């Protein structure tokens, strides 16, 4: 697990590339906001999280499978991630930020999803 990245993952870079091509300007991994959002659009008061389907437990996605070995550990880990995500979302919304979550499996259609969610 030491090789698993928390920042600058391939899906995140792809979303950033698409946003930039669409003319959006953004900040990355702001430490002053709860959850350190992957992408922050200050002009639109919007934050974007690019979640991995496995690590954040994307419901209905084929990548959301608990490994057969050490199932209790993995289930607890994913449950903690989901709880933390929910806490961060509430904290950000309380501060007046709009929160957008893009799942790893949605990255190909992120252009349409982000465009419709931020405006």
PDB file of C-alpha atoms in Angstrom:
ATOM      1  CA  UNK A   1       0.000   0.000   0.000  1.00  0.00           C
ATOM      2  CA  UNK A   2       3.000   2.276   0.267  1.00  0.00           C
ATOM      3  CA  UNK A   3       2.972   2.760  -3.492  1.00  0.00           C
ATOM      4  CA  UNK A   4      -0.624   3.965  -3.587  1.00  0.00           C
ATOM      5  CA  UNK A   5      -0.681   7.674  -4.346  1.00  0.00           C
ATOM      6  CA  UNK A   6      -2.868  10.149  -2.546  1.00  0.00           C
ATOM      7  CA  UNK A   7      -2.185  13.028  -4.916  1.00  0.00           C
ATOM      8  CA  UNK A   8      -1.663  13.435  -8.652  1.00  0.00           C
ATOM      9  CA  UNK A   9      -3.278  10.136  -9.595  1.00  0.00           C
ATOM     10  CA  UNK A  10      -4.014   9.387 -13.251  1.00  0.00           C
ATOM     11  CA  UNK A  11      -7.773  10.058 -12.936  1.00  0.00           C
ATOM     12  CA  UNK A  12      -7.082  13.318 -11.099  1.00  0.00           C
ATOM     13  CA  UNK A  13      -4.620  14.488 -13.744  1.00  0.00           C
ATOM     14  CA  UNK A  14      -7.120  13.627 -16.471  1.00  0.00           C
ATOM     15  CA  UNK A  15      -9.841  15.693 -14.778  1.00  0.00           C
ATOM     16  CA  UNK A  16      -7.418  18.606 -14.358  1.00  0.00           C
ATOM     17  CA  UNK A  17      -6.449  18.376 -18.020  1.00  0.00           C
ATOM     18  CA  UNK A  18     -10.103  18.491 -19.094  1.00  0.00           C
ATOM     19  CA  UNK A  19     -10.924  21.381 -16.761  1.00  0.00           C
ATOM     20  CA  UNK A  20      -7.983  23.402 -18.041  1.00  0.00           C
ATOM     21  CA  UNK A  21      -8.962  22.740 -21.655  1.00  0.00           C
ATOM     22  CA  UNK A  22     -12.470  24.001 -20.845  1.00  0.00           C
ATOM     23  CA  UNK A  23     -11.000  27.266 -19.563  1.00  0.00           C
ATOM     24  CA  UNK A  24     -11.306  26.692 -15.818  1.00  0.00           C
ATOM     25  CA  UNK A  25      -8.499  27.845 -13.555  1.00  0.00           C
ATOM     26  CA  UNK A  26      -8.043  26.065 -10.259  1.00  0.00           C
ATOM     27  CA  UNK A  27      -5.905  25.390  -7.213  1.00  0.00           C
ATOM     28  CA  UNK A  28      -4.702  21.978  -6.070  1.00  0.00           C
ATOM     29  CA  UNK A  29      -4.823  20.273  -2.667  1.00  0.00           C
ATOM     30  CA  UNK A  30      -5.616  23.339  -0.556  1.00  0.00           C
ATOM     31  CA  UNK A  31      -4.522  22.580   2.974  1.00  0.00           C
ATOM     32  CA  UNK A  32      -6.742  25.250   4.508  1.00  0.00           C
ATOM     33  CA  UNK A  33      -9.950  23.417   3.498  1.00  0.00           C
ATOM     34  CA  UNK A  34     -11.372  20.290   5.167  1.00  0.00           C
ATOM     35  CA  UNK A  35     -10.328  17.116   3.370  1.00  0.00           C
ATOM     36  CA  UNK A  36      -7.719  18.868   1.194  1.00  0.00           C
ATOM     37  CA  UNK A  37      -9.844  18.824  -1.971  1.00  0.00           C
ATOM     38  CA  UNK A  38      -8.102  17.537  -5.089  1.00  0.00           C
ATOM     39  CA  UNK A  39      -9.207  20.562  -7.127  1.00  0.00           C
ATOM     40  CA  UNK A  40     -10.563  23.908  -5.968  1.00  0.00           C
ATOM     41  CA  UNK A  41     -12.326  26.358  -8.273  1.00  0.00           C
ATOM     42  CA  UNK A  42     -12.222  29.533  -6.154  1.00  0.00           C
ATOM     43  CA  UNK A  43     -14.104  31.678  -8.680  1.00  0.00           C
ATOM     44  CA  UNK A  44     -17.048  29.249  -8.597  1.00  0.00           C
ATOM     45  CA  UNK A  45     -16.681  28.456  -4.855  1.00  0.00           C
ATOM     46  CA  UNK A  46     -16.551  24.765  -5.828  1.00  0.00           C
ATOM     47  CA  UNK A  47     -14.309  21.904  -4.762  1.00  0.00           C
ATOM     48  CA  UNK A  48     -13.827  18.667  -6.671  1.00  0.00           C
ATOM     49  CA  UNK A  49     -12.817  15.339  -5.201  1.00  0.00           C
ATOM     50  CA  UNK A  50     -11.658  12.640  -7.618  1.00  0.00           C
ATOM     51  CA  UNK A  51     -12.396   9.416  -5.733  1.00  0.00           C
ATOM     52  CA  UNK A  52     -11.039   5.983  -6.544  1.00  0.00           C
ATOM     53  CA  UNK A  53     -13.915   3.518  -6.801  1.00  0.00           C
ATOM     54  CA  UNK A  54     -12.186   0.887  -4.659  1.00  0.00           C
ATOM     55  CA  UNK A  55     -10.769   3.169  -1.960  1.00  0.00           C
ATOM     56  CA  UNK A  56     -13.956   5.153  -1.407  1.00  0.00           C
ATOM     57  CA  UNK A  57     -16.494   2.351  -1.915  1.00  0.00           C
ATOM     58  CA  UNK A  58     -18.350   3.460  -5.057  1.00  0.00           C
ATOM     59  CA  UNK A  59     -21.757   1.773  -4.908  1.00  0.00           C
ATOM     60  CA  UNK A  60     -22.693  -0.188  -8.021  1.00  0.00           C
ATOM     61  CA  UNK A  61     -19.217  -0.041  -9.545  1.00  0.00           C
ATOM     62  CA  UNK A  62     -17.400  -3.216 -10.528  1.00  0.00           C
ATOM     63  CA  UNK A  63     -14.155  -1.833  -9.053  1.00  0.00           C
ATOM     64  CA  UNK A  64     -15.769  -1.746  -5.612  1.00  0.00           C
ATOM     65  CA  UNK A  65     -14.961  -5.295  -4.539  1.00  0.00           C
ATOM     66  CA  UNK A  66     -13.633  -6.174  -1.113  1.00  0.00           C
ATOM     67  CA  UNK A  67     -10.594  -8.492  -1.387  1.00  0.00           C
ATOM     68  CA  UNK A  68     -11.201 -12.016  -0.097  1.00  0.00           C
ATOM     69  CA  UNK A  69      -8.097 -11.931   2.086  1.00  0.00           C
ATOM     70  CA  UNK A  70      -8.430  -9.933   5.281  1.00  0.00           C
ATOM     71  CA  UNK A  71     -12.006  -8.859   4.482  1.00  0.00           C
ATOM     72  CA  UNK A  72     -12.630  -7.303   7.902  1.00  0.00           C
ATOM     73  CA  UNK A  73      -9.628  -4.978   7.546  1.00  0.00           C
ATOM     74  CA  UNK A  74     -10.612  -3.807   4.064  1.00  0.00           C
ATOM     75  CA  UNK A  75     -14.260  -3.308   4.964  1.00  0.00           C
ATOM     76  CA  UNK A  76     -13.298  -1.239   8.022  1.00  0.00           C
ATOM     77  CA  UNK A  77     -10.829   0.810   5.957  1.00  0.00           C
ATOM     78  CA  UNK A  78     -13.363   1.623   3.254  1.00  0.00           C
ATOM     79  CA  UNK A  79     -16.039   2.408   5.857  1.00  0.00           C
ATOM     80  CA  UNK A  80     -13.639   4.851   7.565  1.00  0.00           C
ATOM     81  CA  UNK A  81     -12.899   6.490   4.204  1.00  0.00           C
ATOM     82  CA  UNK A  82     -16.619   6.900   3.505  1.00  0.00           C
ATOM     83  CA  UNK A  83     -17.268   8.370   6.957  1.00  0.00           C
ATOM     84  CA  UNK A  84     -14.371  10.812   6.556  1.00  0.00           C
ATOM     85  CA  UNK A  85     -15.654  11.802   3.086  1.00  0.00           C
ATOM     86  CA  UNK A  86     -19.098  12.534   4.532  1.00  0.00           C
ATOM     87  CA  UNK A  87     -17.622  14.635   7.372  1.00  0.00           C
ATOM     88  CA  UNK A  88     -15.494  16.632   4.937  1.00  0.00           C
ATOM     89  CA  UNK A  89     -18.471  17.218   2.645  1.00  0.00           C
ATOM     90  CA  UNK A  90     -20.585  18.580   5.506  1.00  0.00           C
ATOM     91  CA  UNK A  91     -17.727  20.795   6.723  1.00  0.00           C
ATOM     92  CA  UNK A  92     -17.139  22.235   3.252  1.00  0.00           C
ATOM     93  CA  UNK A  93     -20.839  22.860   2.629  1.00  0.00           C
ATOM     94  CA  UNK A  94     -21.065  24.584   6.000  1.00  0.00           C
ATOM     95  CA  UNK A  95     -18.262  26.907   4.855  1.00  0.00           C
ATOM     96  CA  UNK A  96     -20.266  27.700   1.721  1.00  0.00           C
ATOM     97  CA  UNK A  97     -18.426  25.530  -0.800  1.00  0.00           C
ATOM     98  CA  UNK A  98     -20.183  23.433  -3.429  1.00  0.00           C
ATOM     99  CA  UNK A  99     -18.803  19.877  -3.378  1.00  0.00           C
ATOM    100  CA  UNK A 100     -18.496  17.761  -6.528  1.00  0.00           C
ATOM    101  CA  UNK A 101     -17.349  14.143  -6.428  1.00  0.00           C
ATOM    102  CA  UNK A 102     -16.080  12.549  -9.615  1.00  0.00           C
ATOM    103  CA  UNK A 103     -15.555   8.812  -9.440  1.00  0.00           C
ATOM    104  CA  UNK A 104     -12.633   7.129 -11.137  1.00  0.00           C
ATOM    105  CA  UNK A 105     -15.019   5.259 -13.453  1.00  0.00           C
ATOM    106  CA  UNK A 106     -16.656   8.566 -14.504  1.00  0.00           C
ATOM    107  CA  UNK A 107     -13.465  10.320 -15.549  1.00  0.00           C
ATOM    108  CA  UNK A 108     -14.046   9.716 -19.251  1.00  0.00           C
ATOM    109  CA  UNK A 109     -17.297  11.691 -19.104  1.00  0.00           C
ATOM    110  CA  UNK A 110     -15.994  14.199 -16.545  1.00  0.00           C
ATOM    111  CA  UNK A 111     -16.205  17.100 -18.982  1.00  0.00           C
ATOM    112  CA  UNK A 112     -19.995  16.937 -19.113  1.00  0.00           C
ATOM    113  CA  UNK A 113     -20.425  16.130 -15.433  1.00  0.00           C
ATOM    114  CA  UNK A 114     -18.208  18.938 -14.129  1.00  0.00           C
ATOM    115  CA  UNK A 115     -19.615  21.481 -16.533  1.00  0.00           C
ATOM    116  CA  UNK A 116     -23.175  20.829 -15.485  1.00  0.00           C
ATOM    117  CA  UNK A 117     -22.336  20.705 -11.749  1.00  0.00           C
ATOM    118  CA  UNK A 118     -20.284  23.899 -11.465  1.00  0.00           C
ATOM    119  CA  UNK A 119     -22.523  26.361 -13.282  1.00  0.00           C
TER     120      UNK A 119
END
